[in-house]
Coordinates of C-alpha atoms in Angstrom, one line a residue:
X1120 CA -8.7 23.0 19.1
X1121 CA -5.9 21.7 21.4
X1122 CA -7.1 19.4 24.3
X1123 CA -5.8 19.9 27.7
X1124 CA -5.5 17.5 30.6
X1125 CA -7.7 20.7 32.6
X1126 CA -10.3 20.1 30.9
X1127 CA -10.3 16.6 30.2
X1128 CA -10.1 16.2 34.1
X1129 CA -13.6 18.0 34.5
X1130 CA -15.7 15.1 35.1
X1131 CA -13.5 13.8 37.7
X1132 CA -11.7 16.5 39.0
X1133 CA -13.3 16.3 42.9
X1134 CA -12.0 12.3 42.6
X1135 CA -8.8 13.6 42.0
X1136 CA -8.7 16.3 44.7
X1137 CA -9.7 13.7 47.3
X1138 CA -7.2 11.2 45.8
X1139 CA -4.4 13.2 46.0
X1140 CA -5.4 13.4 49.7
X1141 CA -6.1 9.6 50.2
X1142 CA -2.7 8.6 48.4
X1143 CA -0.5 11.1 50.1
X1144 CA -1.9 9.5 53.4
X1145 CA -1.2 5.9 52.0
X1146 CA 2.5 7.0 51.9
X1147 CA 3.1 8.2 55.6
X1148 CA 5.7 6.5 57.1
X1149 CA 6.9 7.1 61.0
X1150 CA 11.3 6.1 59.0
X1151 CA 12.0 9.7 59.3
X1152 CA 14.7 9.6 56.2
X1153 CA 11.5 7.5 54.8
X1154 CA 8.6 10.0 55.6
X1155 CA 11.2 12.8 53.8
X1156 CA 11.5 11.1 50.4
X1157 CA 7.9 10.2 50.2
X1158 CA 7.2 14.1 50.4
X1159 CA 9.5 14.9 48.1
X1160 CA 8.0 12.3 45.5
X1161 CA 4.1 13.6 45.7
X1162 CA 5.6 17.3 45.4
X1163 CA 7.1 16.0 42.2
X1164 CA 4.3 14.3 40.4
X1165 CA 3.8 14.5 36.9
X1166 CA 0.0 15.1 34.7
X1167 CA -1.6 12.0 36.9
X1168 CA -2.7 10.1 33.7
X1169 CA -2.8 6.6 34.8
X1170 CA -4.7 8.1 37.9
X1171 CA -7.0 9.4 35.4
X1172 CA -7.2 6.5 33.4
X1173 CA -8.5 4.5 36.1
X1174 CA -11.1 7.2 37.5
X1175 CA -12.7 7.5 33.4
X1176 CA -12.3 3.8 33.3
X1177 CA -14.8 3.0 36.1
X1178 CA -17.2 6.3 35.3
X1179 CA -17.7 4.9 32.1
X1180 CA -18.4 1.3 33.5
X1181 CA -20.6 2.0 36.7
X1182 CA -20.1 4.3 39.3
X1183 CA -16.9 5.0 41.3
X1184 CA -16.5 3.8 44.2
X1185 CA -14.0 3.4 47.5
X1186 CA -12.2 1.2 45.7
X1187 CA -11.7 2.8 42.3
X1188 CA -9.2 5.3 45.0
X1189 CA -7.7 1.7 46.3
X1190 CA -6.8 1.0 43.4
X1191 CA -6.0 4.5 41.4
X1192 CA -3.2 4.4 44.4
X1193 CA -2.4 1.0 43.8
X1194 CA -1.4 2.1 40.3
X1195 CA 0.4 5.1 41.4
X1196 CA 2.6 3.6 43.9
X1197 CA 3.4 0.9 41.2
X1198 CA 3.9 3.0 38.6
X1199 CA 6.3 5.4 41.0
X1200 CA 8.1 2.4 42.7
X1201 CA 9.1 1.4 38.8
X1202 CA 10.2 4.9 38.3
X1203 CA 12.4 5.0 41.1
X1204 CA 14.0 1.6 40.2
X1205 CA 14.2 2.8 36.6
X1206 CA 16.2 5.9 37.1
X1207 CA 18.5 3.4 39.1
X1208 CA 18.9 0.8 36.1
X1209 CA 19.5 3.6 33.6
X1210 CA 21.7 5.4 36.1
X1211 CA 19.7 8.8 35.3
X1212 CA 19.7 11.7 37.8
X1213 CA 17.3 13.3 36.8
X1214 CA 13.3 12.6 36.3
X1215 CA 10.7 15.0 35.0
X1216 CA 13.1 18.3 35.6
X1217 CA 13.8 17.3 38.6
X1218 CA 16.7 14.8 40.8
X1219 CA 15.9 11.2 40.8
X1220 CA 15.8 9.9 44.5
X1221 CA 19.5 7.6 43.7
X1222 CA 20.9 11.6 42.3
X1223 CA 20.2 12.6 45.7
X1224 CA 19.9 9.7 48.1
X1225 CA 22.1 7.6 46.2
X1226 CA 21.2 4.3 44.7
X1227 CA 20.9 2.2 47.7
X1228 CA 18.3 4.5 49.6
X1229 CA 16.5 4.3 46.1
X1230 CA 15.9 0.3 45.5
X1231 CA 15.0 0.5 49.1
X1232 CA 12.2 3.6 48.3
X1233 CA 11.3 1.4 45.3
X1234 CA 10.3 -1.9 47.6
X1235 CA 8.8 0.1 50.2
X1236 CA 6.6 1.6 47.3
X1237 CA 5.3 -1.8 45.8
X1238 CA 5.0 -3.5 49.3
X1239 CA 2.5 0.0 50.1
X1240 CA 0.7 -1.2 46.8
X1241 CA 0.4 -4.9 47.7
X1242 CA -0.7 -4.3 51.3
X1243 CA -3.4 -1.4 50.4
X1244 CA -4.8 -4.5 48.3
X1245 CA -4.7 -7.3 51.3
X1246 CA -5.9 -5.0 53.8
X1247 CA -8.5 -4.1 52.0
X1248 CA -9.1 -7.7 50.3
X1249 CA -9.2 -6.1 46.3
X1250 CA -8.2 -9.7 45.3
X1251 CA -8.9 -8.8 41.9
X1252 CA -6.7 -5.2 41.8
X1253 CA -4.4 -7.6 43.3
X1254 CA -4.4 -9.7 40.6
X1255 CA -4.5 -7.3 37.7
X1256 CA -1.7 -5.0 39.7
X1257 CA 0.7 -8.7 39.7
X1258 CA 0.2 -9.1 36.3
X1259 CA 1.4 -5.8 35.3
X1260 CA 4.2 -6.1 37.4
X1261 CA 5.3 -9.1 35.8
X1262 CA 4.7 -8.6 32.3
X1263 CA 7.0 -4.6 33.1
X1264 CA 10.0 -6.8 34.3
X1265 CA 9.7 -9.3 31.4
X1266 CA 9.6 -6.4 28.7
X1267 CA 12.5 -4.0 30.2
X1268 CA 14.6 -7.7 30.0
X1269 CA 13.8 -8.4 26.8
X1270 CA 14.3 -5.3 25.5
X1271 CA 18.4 -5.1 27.1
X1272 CA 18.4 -9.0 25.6
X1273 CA 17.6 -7.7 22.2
X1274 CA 19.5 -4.2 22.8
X1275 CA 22.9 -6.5 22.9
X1276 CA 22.7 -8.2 19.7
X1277 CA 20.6 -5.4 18.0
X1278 CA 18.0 -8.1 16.0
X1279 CA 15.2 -6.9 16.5
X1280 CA 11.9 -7.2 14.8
X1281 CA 8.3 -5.9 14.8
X1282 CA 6.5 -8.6 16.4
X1283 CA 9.5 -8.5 19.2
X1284 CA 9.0 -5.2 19.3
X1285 CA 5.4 -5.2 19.4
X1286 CA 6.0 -7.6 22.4
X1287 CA 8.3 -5.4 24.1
X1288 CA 6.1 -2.3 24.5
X1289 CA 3.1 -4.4 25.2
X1290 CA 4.8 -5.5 28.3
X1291 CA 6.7 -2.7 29.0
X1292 CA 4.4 0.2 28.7
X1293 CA 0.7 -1.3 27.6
X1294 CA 0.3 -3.6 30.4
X1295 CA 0.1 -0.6 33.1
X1296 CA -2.4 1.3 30.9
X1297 CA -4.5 -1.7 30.4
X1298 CA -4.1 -2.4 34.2
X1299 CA -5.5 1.2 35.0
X1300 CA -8.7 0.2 32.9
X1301 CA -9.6 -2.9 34.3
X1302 CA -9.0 -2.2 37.8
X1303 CA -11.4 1.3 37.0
X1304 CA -14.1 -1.3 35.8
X1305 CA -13.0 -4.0 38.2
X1306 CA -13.7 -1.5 41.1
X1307 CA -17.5 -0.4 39.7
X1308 CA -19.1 -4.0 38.5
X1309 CA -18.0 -7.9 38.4
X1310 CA -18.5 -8.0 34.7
X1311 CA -15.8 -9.8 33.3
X1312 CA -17.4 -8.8 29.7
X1313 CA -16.7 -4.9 31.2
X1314 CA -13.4 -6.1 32.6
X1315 CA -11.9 -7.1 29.7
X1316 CA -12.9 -4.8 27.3
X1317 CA -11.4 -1.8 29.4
X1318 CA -8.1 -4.6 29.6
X1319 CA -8.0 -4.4 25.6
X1320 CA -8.8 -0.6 25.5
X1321 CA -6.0 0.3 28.1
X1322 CA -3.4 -2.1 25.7
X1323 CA -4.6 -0.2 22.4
X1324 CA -3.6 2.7 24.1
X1325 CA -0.8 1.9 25.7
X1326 CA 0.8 0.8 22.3
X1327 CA 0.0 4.0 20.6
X1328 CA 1.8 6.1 24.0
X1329 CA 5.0 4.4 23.9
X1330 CA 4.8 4.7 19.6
X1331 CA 4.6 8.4 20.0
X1332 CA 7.2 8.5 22.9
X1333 CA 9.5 6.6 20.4
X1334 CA 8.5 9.4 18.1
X1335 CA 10.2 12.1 20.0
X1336 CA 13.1 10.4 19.3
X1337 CA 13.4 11.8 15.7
X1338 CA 11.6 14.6 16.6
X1339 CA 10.3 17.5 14.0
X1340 CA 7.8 20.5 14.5
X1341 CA 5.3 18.6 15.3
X1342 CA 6.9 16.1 17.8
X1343 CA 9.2 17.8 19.6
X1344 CA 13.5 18.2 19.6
X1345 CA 15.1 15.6 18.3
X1346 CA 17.7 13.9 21.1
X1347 CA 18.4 10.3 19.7
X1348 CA 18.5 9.0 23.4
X1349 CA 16.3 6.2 22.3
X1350 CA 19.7 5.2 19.5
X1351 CA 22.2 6.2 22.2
X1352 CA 20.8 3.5 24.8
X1353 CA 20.7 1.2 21.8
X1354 CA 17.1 1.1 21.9
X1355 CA 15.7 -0.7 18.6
X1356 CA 12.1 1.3 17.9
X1357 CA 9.5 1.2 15.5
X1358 CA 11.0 3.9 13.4
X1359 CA 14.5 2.7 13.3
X1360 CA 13.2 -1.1 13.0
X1361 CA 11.1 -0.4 9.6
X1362 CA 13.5 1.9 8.5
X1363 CA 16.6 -1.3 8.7
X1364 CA 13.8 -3.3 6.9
X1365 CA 13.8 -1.6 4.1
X1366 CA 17.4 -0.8 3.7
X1367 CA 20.0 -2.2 1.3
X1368 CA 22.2 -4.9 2.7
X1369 CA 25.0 -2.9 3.1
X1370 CA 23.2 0.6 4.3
X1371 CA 21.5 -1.0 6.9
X1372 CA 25.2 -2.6 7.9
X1373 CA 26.4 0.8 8.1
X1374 CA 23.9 2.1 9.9
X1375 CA 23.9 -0.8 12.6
X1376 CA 27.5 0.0 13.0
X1377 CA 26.8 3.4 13.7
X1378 CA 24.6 2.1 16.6
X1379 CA 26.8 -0.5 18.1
X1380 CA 30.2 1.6 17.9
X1381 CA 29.5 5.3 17.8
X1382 CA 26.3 5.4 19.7
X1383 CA 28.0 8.2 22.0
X1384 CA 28.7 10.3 19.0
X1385 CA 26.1 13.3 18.1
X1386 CA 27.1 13.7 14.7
X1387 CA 27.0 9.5 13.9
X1388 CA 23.5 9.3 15.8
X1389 CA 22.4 12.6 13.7
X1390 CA 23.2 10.6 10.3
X1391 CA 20.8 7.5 12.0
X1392 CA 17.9 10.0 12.5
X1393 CA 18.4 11.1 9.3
X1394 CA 18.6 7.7 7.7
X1395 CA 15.1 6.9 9.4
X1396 CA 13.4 10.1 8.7
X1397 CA 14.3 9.6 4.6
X1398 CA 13.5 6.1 4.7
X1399 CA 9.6 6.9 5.9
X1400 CA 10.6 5.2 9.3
X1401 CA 8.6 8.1 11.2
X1402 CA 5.6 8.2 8.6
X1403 CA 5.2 4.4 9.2
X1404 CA 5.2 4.6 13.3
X1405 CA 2.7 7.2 13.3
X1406 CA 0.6 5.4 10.6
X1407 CA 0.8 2.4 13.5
X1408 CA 0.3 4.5 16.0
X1409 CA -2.8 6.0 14.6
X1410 CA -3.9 2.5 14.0
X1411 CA -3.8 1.1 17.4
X1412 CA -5.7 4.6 18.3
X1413 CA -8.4 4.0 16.2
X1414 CA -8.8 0.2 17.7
X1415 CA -8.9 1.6 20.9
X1416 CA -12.0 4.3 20.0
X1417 CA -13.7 1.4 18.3
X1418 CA -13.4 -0.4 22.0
X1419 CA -14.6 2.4 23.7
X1420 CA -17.7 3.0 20.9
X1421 CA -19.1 -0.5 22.7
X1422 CA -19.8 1.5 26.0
X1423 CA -22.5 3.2 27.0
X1424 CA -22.6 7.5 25.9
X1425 CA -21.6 9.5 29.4
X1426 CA -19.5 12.3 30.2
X1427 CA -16.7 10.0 31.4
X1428 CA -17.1 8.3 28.1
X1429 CA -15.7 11.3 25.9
X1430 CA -13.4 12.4 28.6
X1431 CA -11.8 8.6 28.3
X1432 CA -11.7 9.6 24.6
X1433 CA -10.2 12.7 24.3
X1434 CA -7.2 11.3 26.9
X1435 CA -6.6 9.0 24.6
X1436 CA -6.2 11.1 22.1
X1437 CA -4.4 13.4 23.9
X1438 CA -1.5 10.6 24.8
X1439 CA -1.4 10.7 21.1
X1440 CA -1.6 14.6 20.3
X1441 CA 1.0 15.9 23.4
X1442 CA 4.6 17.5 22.7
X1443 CA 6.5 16.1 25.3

């Protein structure tokens, strides 16, 4: 039977009511223009996974606290302040069906809405004195900018391989998932054990999301359309990098040009997802993908039995199970 964030929620779902609450509060502002946008971006909010992430995280490790909300909001107004500076990078105007902030407030307002977003984050920490959320928070910060940078350093010469792209999505995406463990146990108990075994957990899991978000990509039944943005940006992912691998010399020339000169063309990037799909490209990712799953399970099997416990379990597998 299909899992479904409703009921995966359950054990938490009065944490989440009152967070909601507690982080709409953290983003009032008396900037008018300021006070607007911030409405508009808690109206828009997607499935509150990394929210949820940390709320399981410290159930399972102790009991949650004041400071599990801290720094649930912490998370969320890192996470969002990356979005908003995101959609400015890629120059996208739209996020989750609806406008980005720079499609409507153009992309000076939006940096601006992204700093006022991570300086909301950093404060809630001081003020409070979460030295530790700090700390975890920092980290992800800086591991997100290194892996977006590598990846556009790699993108450029197309030369990529699978430990560099292991590396990339570690950073990228993993390092806020793991984040949104640790500070869940960090806020319940001063365990380090505890600590870092949620910090490996949230990785594992991390790794397998952004697998199955490359996924979509090359799309079939069971993963969704297939759109090619990932070749279009010139994005070098797990499918497309084992696929090259194995290639002849003078295929995987071909299909590199393809990538560097006709990116922009539907019918040239339809022959790439092609290419990957009859080279076992997709097979292979989700055979990784499935791996890092089952290391993360094997994590979680270490923790005591609860409610919170299976619910951590089925999100996990539900990051790996979804259709968009």
């Amino acid at each position: 039977m299909a899992l479904n964030l409703k009921e995966i929620k359950a054990p938490i779902a009065s944490e989440m009511e009152q967070f909601e609450k507690k982080f709409r509060s953290s983003m009032k502002t008396k900037v008018l223009l300021l006070d607007k946008i911030m409405t508009y971006i808690v109206k828009r909010k997607g499935k509150q996974m990394r929210p949820m992430f940390v709320f399981l995280s410290a159930g399972t490790c102790g009991a949650i606290s004041e400071a599990t909300y801290r720094g649930a909001s912490m998370i969320e107004l890192l996470h969002t302040a990356s979005l908003v500076h995101d959609d400015v990078v890629d120059d996208s105007n739209y996020r989750r069906g609806f406008f980005s902030i720079n499609a409507l407030w153009k992309n000076k307002i939006a940096v601006l809405v992204g700093d006022y977003l991570l300086s909301r984050g950093l404060l809630l920490s001081v003020e409070n004195e979460d030295f530790d959320s700090l700390r975890i928070v920092s980290s992800a910060m800086q591991n997100m900018s290194e892996g977006e940078l590598l990846q556009i350093e790699k993108a450029r010469t197309l030369n990529i391989t699978e430990d560099v792209y292991y590396e990339v999505i570690r950073k990228k995406t993993a390092s806020l998932i793991a984040s949104c463990c640790a500070i869940g146990a960090s806020s319940v108990q001063n365990s380090n054990n505890h600590l870092d075994k949620m910090k490996l957990f949230g990785e594992k899991v991390g790794m397998a999301f952004q697998i199955k978000d490359d996924l979509f990509d090359y799309g079939d039944k069971e993963i969704g359309k297939p759109l090619g943005i990932d070749i279009k940006e010139k994005k070098m992912t797990l499918p497309l990098i084992k696929s090259l691998n194995d290639a002849t010399t003078s295929e995987r020339k071909r299909v590199i040009r393809i990538i560097r000169k006709h990116s922009n063309n539907n019918k040239k990037v339809a022959e790439v997802i092609d290419f990957v799909k009859k080279s076992g490209g997709i097979e292979y990712a989700q055979s990784v993908m499935t791996k890092f799953f089952n290391e993360a399970m094997e994590i979680l099997d270490d923790f005591e039995d609860s409610v919170y416990k299976t619910s951590l379990g089925q999100l996990v597998q539900f990051t790996i199970e979804r259709s968009k």
